[in-house]
Amino acid sequence: MPSAADSAWLIPVLPLIGALITGLGLISFNRTINRLRKPVALLLISCIGAAAVISYAVLWEQLGGAPPVEHLFIWASAGDFILPMGYVIDPLAAVMLALVTTVALLVMIYSHGYMAHDKSYVRFFTYLAIFSSSMLGLVVSPNLLEIYVFWELVGMSSYLLVGFWYDRDGAAHAAQKAFVVNRVGDFGLLLGILGLFWATGSFDFQGIADGLSAGVSSGIVPGWAALVLCLFVFMGPMAKSAQFPLHVWLPDAMEGPTPISALIHAATMVAAGVFLVARLEPLYSQFPSVGVFIAVTGTITCFLGASIALTQMDLKKGLAYSTVSQLGYMMLAMGCGAPVAGMFHLVTHAFFKAMLFLGSGSVIHAMEDVVGHEPVLAQDMRLMGGLRKKMPITAITFLIGCIAISGIPPLAGFWSKDEILGQAFESFPVLWVVGFLTAGMTAFYMFRLYFLTFEGEFRGNDEAMQAKLMAAAGKTADEEHAHHAGSLHESPWPMTLPLVVLAVPSVLIGLLGTPWNSRFAGLLDPEEALEMAEHFSWGEFLPLAGASVAISLTGISVAVLAYALRRIDLGELVAARFPAVNAFLANKWYLDDINDKLFVRGSRKIAREVLEVDAKVVDGVVNLTGLLTLGSGEGLKYFETGRAQFYALIVFGGVIGLVVLFGVLGGPIS
């Protein structure tokens, strides 16, 4: 009987088949397919569901101790060069497959309610299926070249999803920004892949690691060249996983529909970079300086995202910068030589962050009935408050997510974040200090989001605040979507059911990674799991864990005093006393402004100059050539009479003209 791993090729293929059916239907029978909303949703949800079932079966086999499975075929060959393609199933791939399919399935169910009234409902579901298929194909890829193919497909489909509402300027610009920034990282990744192939003759992960090690040892490959190639490859994960300074695209990606925010920010696109670094751990482990670079990059990203999130008033952007910060934690773990800890945090974060984003979508969906569909109003927390009474399910699940991400035991975020901080404390104590302080900031801004959104009095009917926010955004309050006269209500069951389902792993899944008996580590790296259990000490664990919990509780306490009890005014205590710091954070470290001036405006200026040269020089030469040809042709046609006497007269006239010319110039006639 064939194993589930033998059928794993169906996991990325099934959603692709569904997308092809609906996509071809949209091209050929657009109106008919657009009317078949429920059948299309059922088809694509069934495809993702079937892929999820196979993924769970694959994970179950790997949990039972099944060996890794690799199926390859020769895709291209020339002489001694052979390029294999196929798929690989190992514990790392099994975990990612189960994670991606679970989150994608819940997001699709949620989207059925969230996008119910959108005219492009079918197109949205088709894009979701393409995106899911691309990510699943990336997970099972057996070599770097195949990963790059699906890497680009993930980028393409994310462009389509972020810019789904392309008639909105914000969405169109966000999609362009995401595409361009990721192209920077992808270019580095491509250079690194080609360079590693030149150095090792292989695209296989282990083959590259072994080949580069042998090349450096023998002196064939200079050490500095190997280091540069490793850093080039890391540029891809830097962009995909939104690491400083290539993080700028991720917050702007919030312009897409909220289900997309949940999918991109939880278990798919941003996870791809962390996954690739984990795949390349045999390579990166050979170069400690690369590990230091990754750890420092992750730490900067971690602190940057948390600090900017402190001042955000847009609910989705606050969660977006939270994602940037948590991705920094994952990269910090990778740089510390702890890929298991990084992957564990990726898994726990995927569940509670997907729940938080879907919860924000539920809030926005309710707010739109009151303030309209204008994102400036529907997503601003200054117009929220008191939603817990009207939306109890959304409020409770959102609170669970806030507790989990804050690192409060026994919820999931505590175990994964504590493991990362423990590894950082052993490897880079200075970086641990930054990560430790960031944990307190995380707890503060997450509970700030919760209290501003769900507690207190509802502020959505404050017309003066609405007008102020619209004016700040350069819009007028009397525009089409400026105001609706509706009431707050809980979201329908297709939106609340995924929240409830995601709340369960957000609470419990962290227990699979307890340091004294880590089943997660036992799956990915049994030797590391045994070592963790042998060296576990309550005397070492409790002080570090207690310190991280204490700093988180401190952050929560400040949020309670400031936004729940209103005992302190942070505007007066902090913002008024340190206006420069507040402006620095509110303007996102001015990184967007720097990016706009240096790269956006600079590249546009260069493009205009190139266009000017093309129009006046290149086109001018071509047009002049054509004009001369046309003019000469028009002139010569009058000499084409067909009479021999006329041609003889022309020749005679030419001879006479030459005689006269040379006579005037004084030249010899021969």
mmCIF file of N, CA and C in Angstrom, residues 90-196:
data_model
loop_
_atom_site.group_PDB
_atom_site.id
_atom_site.type_symbol
_atom_site.label_atom_id
_atom_site.label_comp_id
_atom_site.label_asym_id
_atom_site.label_seq_id
_atom_site.Cartn_x
_atom_site.Cartn_y
_atom_site.Cartn_z
ATOM 1 N N ASP A 90 10.029 15.459 4.246
ATOM 2 C CA ASP A 90 10.774 15.199 5.466
ATOM 3 C C ASP A 90 10.043 15.895 6.608
ATOM 4 N N PRO A 91 10.492 15.789 7.836
ATOM 5 C CA PRO A 91 9.757 16.420 8.945
ATOM 6 C C PRO A 91 9.521 17.911 8.763
ATOM 7 N N LEU A 92 10.520 18.636 8.263
ATOM 8 C CA LEU A 92 10.357 20.077 8.066
ATOM 9 C C LEU A 92 9.265 20.368 7.046
ATOM 10 N N ALA A 93 9.279 19.642 5.927
ATOM 11 C CA ALA A 93 8.254 19.836 4.897
ATOM 12 C C ALA A 93 6.879 19.431 5.423
ATOM 13 N N ALA A 94 6.809 18.347 6.195
ATOM 14 C CA ALA A 94 5.530 17.872 6.720
ATOM 15 C C ALA A 94 4.889 18.901 7.636
ATOM 16 N N VAL A 95 5.680 19.511 8.503
ATOM 17 C CA VAL A 95 5.161 20.546 9.404
ATOM 18 C C VAL A 95 4.629 21.731 8.612
ATOM 19 N N MET A 96 5.406 22.189 7.624
ATOM 20 C CA MET A 96 4.993 23.340 6.834
ATOM 21 C C MET A 96 3.756 23.046 6.000
ATOM 22 N N LEU A 97 3.663 21.838 5.442
ATOM 23 C CA LEU A 97 2.492 21.478 4.642
ATOM 24 C C LEU A 97 1.224 21.529 5.489
ATOM 25 N N ALA A 98 1.278 20.939 6.667
ATOM 26 C CA ALA A 98 0.110 20.941 7.546
ATOM 27 C C ALA A 98 -0.256 22.363 7.960
ATOM 28 N N LEU A 99 0.748 23.174 8.225
ATOM 29 C CA LEU A 99 0.508 24.552 8.663
ATOM 30 C C LEU A 99 -0.122 25.383 7.549
ATOM 31 N N VAL A 100 0.458 25.335 6.355
ATOM 32 C CA VAL A 100 -0.023 26.152 5.241
ATOM 33 C C VAL A 100 -1.435 25.749 4.839
ATOM 34 N N THR A 101 -1.685 24.461 4.721
ATOM 35 C CA THR A 101 -3.015 24.014 4.295
ATOM 36 C C THR A 101 -4.083 24.344 5.337
ATOM 37 N N THR A 102 -3.724 24.238 6.631
ATOM 38 C CA THR A 102 -4.687 24.553 7.688
ATOM 39 C C THR A 102 -5.087 26.018 7.642
ATOM 40 N N VAL A 103 -4.092 26.892 7.624
ATOM 41 C CA VAL A 103 -4.380 28.324 7.614
ATOM 42 C C VAL A 103 -5.084 28.723 6.323
ATOM 43 N N ALA A 104 -4.639 28.187 5.180
ATOM 44 C CA ALA A 104 -5.270 28.510 3.902
ATOM 45 C C ALA A 104 -6.734 28.072 3.879
ATOM 46 N N LEU A 105 -7.015 26.888 4.428
ATOM 47 C CA LEU A 105 -8.398 26.391 4.471
ATOM 48 C C LEU A 105 -9.279 27.301 5.318
ATOM 49 N N LEU A 106 -8.796 27.684 6.500
ATOM 50 C CA LEU A 106 -9.578 28.548 7.376
ATOM 51 C C LEU A 106 -9.757 29.938 6.772
ATOM 52 N N VAL A 107 -8.740 30.440 6.101
ATOM 53 C CA VAL A 107 -8.850 31.742 5.442
ATOM 54 C C VAL A 107 -9.879 31.695 4.320
ATOM 55 N N MET A 108 -9.927 30.601 3.587
ATOM 56 C CA MET A 108 -10.924 30.470 2.520
ATOM 57 C C MET A 108 -12.340 30.443 3.084
ATOM 58 N N ILE A 109 -12.544 29.688 4.161
ATOM 59 C CA ILE A 109 -13.868 29.656 4.803
ATOM 60 C C ILE A 109 -14.249 31.054 5.281
ATOM 61 N N TYR A 110 -13.310 31.720 5.916
ATOM 62 C CA TYR A 110 -13.526 33.083 6.398
ATOM 63 C C TYR A 110 -13.866 34.027 5.242
ATOM 64 N N SER A 111 -13.155 33.864 4.120
ATOM 65 C CA SER A 111 -13.359 34.743 2.964
ATOM 66 C C SER A 111 -14.753 34.622 2.379
ATOM 67 N N HIS A 112 -15.360 33.437 2.530
ATOM 68 C CA HIS A 112 -16.724 33.254 2.023
ATOM 69 C C HIS A 112 -17.685 34.244 2.669
ATOM 70 N N GLY A 113 -17.435 34.573 3.939
ATOM 71 C CA GLY A 113 -18.259 35.569 4.610
ATOM 72 C C GLY A 113 -17.768 36.979 4.389
ATOM 73 N N TYR A 114 -16.455 37.176 4.453
ATOM 74 C CA TYR A 114 -15.881 38.519 4.363
ATOM 75 C C TYR A 114 -16.069 39.129 2.977
ATOM 76 N N MET A 115 -15.904 38.329 1.930
ATOM 77 C CA MET A 115 -15.974 38.817 0.556
ATOM 78 C C MET A 115 -17.326 38.543 -0.094
ATOM 79 N N ALA A 116 -18.331 38.257 0.702
ATOM 80 C CA ALA A 116 -19.627 37.825 0.169
ATOM 81 C C ALA A 116 -20.231 38.820 -0.804
ATOM 82 N N HIS A 117 -20.030 40.105 -0.571
ATOM 83 C CA HIS A 117 -20.667 41.124 -1.398
ATOM 84 C C HIS A 117 -19.712 41.746 -2.412
ATOM 85 N N ASP A 118 -18.514 41.213 -2.516
ATOM 86 C CA ASP A 118 -17.553 41.755 -3.474
ATOM 87 C C ASP A 118 -17.862 41.236 -4.874
ATOM 88 N N LYS A 119 -17.835 42.138 -5.848
ATOM 89 C CA LYS A 119 -18.179 41.757 -7.221
ATOM 90 C C LYS A 119 -17.153 40.809 -7.834
ATOM 91 N N SER A 120 -15.930 40.807 -7.299
ATOM 92 C CA SER A 120 -14.871 39.944 -7.841
ATOM 93 C C SER A 120 -14.602 38.760 -6.922
ATOM 94 N N TYR A 121 -15.639 38.248 -6.321
ATOM 95 C CA TYR A 121 -15.561 37.132 -5.376
ATOM 96 C C TYR A 121 -14.842 35.928 -5.985
ATOM 97 N N VAL A 122 -15.225 35.536 -7.189
ATOM 98 C CA VAL A 122 -14.649 34.349 -7.830
ATOM 99 C C VAL A 122 -13.168 34.564 -8.148
ATOM 100 N N ARG A 123 -12.851 35.743 -8.654
ATOM 101 C CA ARG A 123 -11.450 36.050 -8.958
ATOM 102 C C ARG A 123 -10.598 35.987 -7.689
ATOM 103 N N PHE A 124 -11.141 36.467 -6.579
ATOM 104 C CA PHE A 124 -10.425 36.442 -5.308
ATOM 105 C C PHE A 124 -10.112 35.006 -4.889
ATOM 106 N N PHE A 125 -11.103 34.125 -4.969
ATOM 107 C CA PHE A 125 -10.884 32.734 -4.588
ATOM 108 C C PHE A 125 -9.885 32.053 -5.517
ATOM 109 N N THR A 126 -9.905 32.422 -6.786
ATOM 110 C CA THR A 126 -8.945 31.853 -7.737
ATOM 111 C C THR A 126 -7.525 32.261 -7.382
ATOM 112 N N TYR A 127 -7.338 33.539 -7.078
ATOM 113 C CA TYR A 127 -6.022 34.021 -6.657
ATOM 114 C C TYR A 127 -5.557 33.308 -5.388
ATOM 115 N N LEU A 128 -6.479 33.112 -4.437
ATOM 116 C CA LEU A 128 -6.133 32.411 -3.200
ATOM 117 C C LEU A 128 -5.611 31.002 -3.494
ATOM 118 N N ALA A 129 -6.273 30.311 -4.399
ATOM 119 C CA ALA A 129 -5.864 28.948 -4.737
ATOM 120 C C ALA A 129 -4.497 28.933 -5.410
ATOM 121 N N ILE A 130 -4.242 29.878 -6.315
ATOM 122 C CA ILE A 130 -2.931 29.961 -6.971
ATOM 123 C C ILE A 130 -1.840 30.233 -5.943
ATOM 124 N N PHE A 131 -2.119 31.164 -5.044
ATOM 125 C CA PHE A 131 -1.151 31.512 -4.008
ATOM 126 C C PHE A 131 -0.840 30.303 -3.124
ATOM 127 N N SER A 132 -1.870 29.599 -2.693
ATOM 128 C CA SER A 132 -1.679 28.427 -1.839
ATOM 129 C C SER A 132 -0.892 27.344 -2.556
ATOM 130 N N SER A 133 -1.222 27.103 -3.826
ATOM 131 C CA SER A 133 -0.509 26.104 -4.607
ATOM 132 C C SER A 133 0.968 26.451 -4.746
ATOM 133 N N SER A 134 1.275 27.730 -4.974
ATOM 134 C CA SER A 134 2.665 28.165 -5.123
ATOM 135 C C SER A 134 3.448 27.946 -3.837
ATOM 136 N N MET A 135 2.843 28.290 -2.706
ATOM 137 C CA MET A 135 3.523 28.127 -1.424
ATOM 138 C C MET A 135 3.742 26.652 -1.106
ATOM 139 N N LEU A 136 2.766 25.818 -1.392
ATOM 140 C CA LEU A 136 2.897 24.386 -1.134
ATOM 141 C C LEU A 136 3.956 23.761 -2.034
ATOM 142 N N GLY A 137 4.031 24.220 -3.278
ATOM 143 C CA GLY A 137 5.083 23.751 -4.176
ATOM 144 C C GLY A 137 6.461 24.139 -3.682
ATOM 145 N N LEU A 138 6.585 25.338 -3.125
ATOM 146 C CA LEU A 138 7.856 25.792 -2.561
ATOM 147 C C LEU A 138 8.292 24.895 -1.401
ATOM 148 N N VAL A 139 7.341 24.505 -0.568
ATOM 149 C CA VAL A 139 7.651 23.708 0.620
ATOM 150 C C VAL A 139 8.227 22.343 0.255
ATOM 151 N N VAL A 140 7.708 21.709 -0.792
ATOM 152 C CA VAL A 140 8.137 20.350 -1.130
ATOM 153 C C VAL A 140 9.276 20.324 -2.140
ATOM 154 N N SER A 141 9.797 21.490 -2.532
ATOM 155 C CA SER A 141 10.871 21.531 -3.529
ATOM 156 C C SER A 141 12.143 20.894 -2.990
ATOM 157 N N PRO A 142 12.809 20.039 -3.802
ATOM 158 C CA PRO A 142 13.990 19.321 -3.313
ATOM 159 C C PRO A 142 15.313 20.049 -3.539
ATOM 160 N N ASN A 143 15.292 21.175 -4.259
ATOM 161 C CA ASN A 143 16.542 21.880 -4.527
ATOM 162 C C ASN A 143 16.281 23.379 -4.666
ATOM 163 N N LEU A 144 17.358 24.133 -4.719
ATOM 164 C CA LEU A 144 17.254 25.584 -4.741
ATOM 165 C C LEU A 144 16.626 26.116 -6.019
ATOM 166 N N LEU A 145 16.910 25.479 -7.142
ATOM 167 C CA LEU A 145 16.365 25.971 -8.400
ATOM 168 C C LEU A 145 14.846 25.843 -8.439
ATOM 169 N N GLU A 146 14.328 24.710 -8.014
ATOM 170 C CA GLU A 146 12.879 24.516 -7.984
ATOM 171 C C GLU A 146 12.238 25.458 -6.961
ATOM 172 N N ILE A 147 12.915 25.664 -5.838
ATOM 173 C CA ILE A 147 12.422 26.625 -4.856
ATOM 174 C C ILE A 147 12.305 28.006 -5.486
ATOM 175 N N TYR A 148 13.290 28.380 -6.299
ATOM 176 C CA TYR A 148 13.261 29.712 -6.920
ATOM 177 C C TYR A 148 12.069 29.869 -7.853
ATOM 178 N N VAL A 149 11.716 28.810 -8.573
ATOM 179 C CA VAL A 149 10.557 28.869 -9.474
ATOM 180 C C VAL A 149 9.288 29.166 -8.674
ATOM 181 N N PHE A 150 9.058 28.402 -7.612
ATOM 182 C CA PHE A 150 7.859 28.618 -6.798
ATOM 183 C C PHE A 150 7.973 29.903 -5.976
ATOM 184 N N TRP A 151 9.181 30.287 -5.649
ATOM 185 C CA TRP A 151 9.426 31.555 -4.953
ATOM 186 C C TRP A 151 8.873 32.720 -5.767
ATOM 187 N N GLU A 152 9.142 32.703 -7.062
ATOM 188 C CA GLU A 152 8.647 33.751 -7.947
ATOM 189 C C GLU A 152 7.133 33.657 -8.150
ATOM 190 N N LEU A 153 6.603 32.439 -8.183
ATOM 191 C CA LEU A 153 5.156 32.277 -8.293
ATOM 192 C C LEU A 153 4.447 32.821 -7.053
ATOM 193 N N VAL A 154 5.035 32.612 -5.888
ATOM 194 C CA VAL A 154 4.482 33.190 -4.663
ATOM 195 C C VAL A 154 4.480 34.706 -4.753
ATOM 196 N N GLY A 155 5.588 35.281 -5.248
ATOM 197 C CA GLY A 155 5.665 36.724 -5.414
ATOM 198 C C GLY A 155 4.636 37.259 -6.392
ATOM 199 N N MET A 156 4.457 36.547 -7.508
ATOM 200 C CA MET A 156 3.487 36.989 -8.509
ATOM 201 C C MET A 156 2.066 36.966 -7.957
ATOM 202 N N SER A 157 1.698 35.859 -7.303
ATOM 203 C CA SER A 157 0.338 35.751 -6.784
ATOM 204 C C SER A 157 0.102 36.713 -5.626
ATOM 205 N N SER A 158 1.137 37.018 -4.836
ATOM 206 C CA SER A 158 0.980 38.007 -3.772
ATOM 207 C C SER A 158 0.738 39.389 -4.354
ATOM 208 N N TYR A 159 1.367 39.687 -5.487
ATOM 209 C CA TYR A 159 1.135 40.949 -6.187
ATOM 210 C C TYR A 159 -0.334 41.063 -6.601
ATOM 211 N N LEU A 160 -0.888 39.977 -7.108
ATOM 212 C CA LEU A 160 -2.286 39.974 -7.521
ATOM 213 C C LEU A 160 -3.219 40.163 -6.319
ATOM 214 N N LEU A 161 -2.877 39.565 -5.184
ATOM 215 C CA LEU A 161 -3.750 39.624 -4.014
ATOM 216 C C LEU A 161 -3.650 40.963 -3.289
ATOM 217 N N VAL A 162 -2.426 41.468 -3.105
ATOM 218 C CA VAL A 162 -2.260 42.764 -2.440
ATOM 219 C C VAL A 162 -2.930 43.863 -3.257
ATOM 220 N N GLY A 163 -2.801 43.788 -4.566
ATOM 221 C CA GLY A 163 -3.439 44.769 -5.447
ATOM 222 C C GLY A 163 -4.803 44.342 -5.946
ATOM 223 N N PHE A 164 -5.487 43.496 -5.173
ATOM 224 C CA PHE A 164 -6.777 42.965 -5.621
ATOM 225 C C PHE A 164 -7.764 44.083 -5.907
ATOM 226 N N TRP A 165 -7.843 45.070 -4.988
ATOM 227 C CA TRP A 165 -8.681 46.247 -5.224
ATOM 228 C C TRP A 165 -7.855 47.287 -5.973
ATOM 229 N N TYR A 166 -7.529 46.989 -7.216
ATOM 230 C CA TYR A 166 -6.600 47.819 -7.981
ATOM 231 C C TYR A 166 -7.163 49.196 -8.310
ATOM 232 N N ASP A 167 -8.476 49.378 -8.153
ATOM 233 C CA ASP A 167 -9.054 50.686 -8.399
ATOM 234 C C ASP A 167 -8.778 51.656 -7.263
ATOM 235 N N ARG A 168 -8.258 51.158 -6.159
ATOM 236 C CA ARG A 168 -7.810 52.020 -5.068
ATOM 237 C C ARG A 168 -6.334 52.344 -5.264
ATOM 238 N N ASP A 169 -5.997 53.611 -5.224
ATOM 239 C CA ASP A 169 -4.604 54.015 -5.426
ATOM 240 C C ASP A 169 -3.677 53.361 -4.406
ATOM 241 N N GLY A 170 -4.125 53.287 -3.153
ATOM 242 C CA GLY A 170 -3.297 52.699 -2.104
ATOM 243 C C GLY A 170 -2.950 51.256 -2.382
ATOM 244 N N ALA A 171 -3.936 50.475 -2.846
ATOM 245 C CA ALA A 171 -3.701 49.063 -3.147
ATOM 246 C C ALA A 171 -2.763 48.893 -4.333
ATOM 247 N N ALA A 172 -2.957 49.702 -5.367
ATOM 248 C CA ALA A 172 -2.094 49.625 -6.546
ATOM 249 C C ALA A 172 -0.645 49.953 -6.192
ATOM 250 N N HIS A 173 -0.429 50.998 -5.400
ATOM 251 C CA HIS A 173 0.920 51.381 -4.999
ATOM 252 C C HIS A 173 1.541 50.326 -4.081
ATOM 253 N N ALA A 174 0.730 49.774 -3.178
ATOM 254 C CA ALA A 174 1.231 48.745 -2.264
ATOM 255 C C ALA A 174 1.683 47.503 -3.028
ATOM 256 N N ALA A 175 0.903 47.104 -4.032
ATOM 257 C CA ALA A 175 1.275 45.943 -4.847
ATOM 258 C C ALA A 175 2.571 46.201 -5.602
ATOM 259 N N GLN A 176 2.711 47.391 -6.169
ATOM 260 C CA GLN A 176 3.937 47.746 -6.871
ATOM 261 C C GLN A 176 5.130 47.740 -5.925
ATOM 262 N N LYS A 177 4.940 48.301 -4.729
ATOM 263 C CA LYS A 177 6.018 48.360 -3.742
ATOM 264 C C LYS A 177 6.448 46.963 -3.329
ATOM 265 N N ALA A 178 5.479 46.102 -3.048
ATOM 266 C CA ALA A 178 5.793 44.724 -2.667
ATOM 267 C C ALA A 178 6.546 44.011 -3.782
ATOM 268 N N PHE A 179 6.112 44.231 -5.010
ATOM 269 C CA PHE A 179 6.736 43.575 -6.159
ATOM 270 C C PHE A 179 8.179 44.043 -6.333
ATOM 271 N N VAL A 180 8.407 45.354 -6.291
ATOM 272 C CA VAL A 180 9.744 45.904 -6.535
ATOM 273 C C VAL A 180 10.710 45.520 -5.417
ATOM 274 N N VAL A 181 10.286 45.684 -4.152
ATOM 275 C CA VAL A 181 11.165 45.354 -3.028
ATOM 276 C C VAL A 181 11.536 43.883 -3.045
ATOM 277 N N ASN A 182 10.577 43.017 -3.346
ATOM 278 C CA ASN A 182 10.877 41.589 -3.415
ATOM 279 C C ASN A 182 11.762 41.242 -4.603
ATOM 280 N N ARG A 183 11.679 42.050 -5.681
ATOM 281 C CA ARG A 183 12.581 41.810 -6.803
ATOM 282 C C ARG A 183 14.026 42.091 -6.419
ATOM 283 N N VAL A 184 14.245 43.047 -5.541
ATOM 284 C CA VAL A 184 15.601 43.327 -5.061
ATOM 285 C C VAL A 184 16.160 42.098 -4.353
ATOM 286 N N GLY A 185 15.370 41.558 -3.426
ATOM 287 C CA GLY A 185 15.803 40.354 -2.725
ATOM 288 C C GLY A 185 15.937 39.158 -3.642
ATOM 289 N N ASP A 186 15.002 39.010 -4.572
ATOM 290 C CA ASP A 186 15.025 37.860 -5.475
ATOM 291 C C ASP A 186 16.219 37.902 -6.422
ATOM 292 N N PHE A 187 16.638 39.114 -6.812
ATOM 293 C CA PHE A 187 17.821 39.236 -7.662
ATOM 294 C C PHE A 187 19.060 38.732 -6.920
ATOM 295 N N GLY A 188 19.184 39.120 -5.651
ATOM 296 C CA GLY A 188 20.287 38.605 -4.846
ATOM 297 C C GLY A 188 20.215 37.103 -4.690
ATOM 298 N N LEU A 189 19.013 36.583 -4.463
ATOM 299 C CA LEU A 189 18.829 35.138 -4.332
ATOM 300 C C LEU A 189 19.262 34.414 -5.594
ATOM 301 N N LEU A 190 18.873 34.929 -6.761
ATOM 302 C CA LEU A 190 19.243 34.305 -8.031
ATOM 303 C C LEU A 190 20.754 34.310 -8.229
ATOM 304 N N LEU A 191 21.393 35.457 -7.937
ATOM 305 C CA LEU A 191 22.849 35.526 -8.043
ATOM 306 C C LEU A 191 23.502 34.498 -7.126
ATOM 307 N N GLY A 192 22.982 34.382 -5.913
ATOM 308 C CA GLY A 192 23.530 33.421 -4.967
ATOM 309 C C GLY A 192 23.366 31.989 -5.437
ATOM 310 N N ILE A 193 22.190 31.650 -5.974
ATOM 311 C CA ILE A 193 21.944 30.295 -6.465
ATOM 312 C C ILE A 193 22.895 29.949 -7.603
ATOM 313 N N LEU A 194 23.026 30.869 -8.575
ATOM 314 C CA LEU A 194 23.916 30.623 -9.709
ATOM 315 C C LEU A 194 25.373 30.548 -9.256
ATOM 316 N N GLY A 195 25.749 31.418 -8.324
ATOM 317 C CA GLY A 195 27.111 31.381 -7.808
ATOM 318 C C GLY A 195 27.420 30.095 -7.068
ATOM 319 N N LEU A 196 26.476 29.617 -6.270
ATOM 320 C CA LEU A 196 26.669 28.362 -5.551
ATOM 321 C C LEU A 196 26.743 27.185 -6.515
#
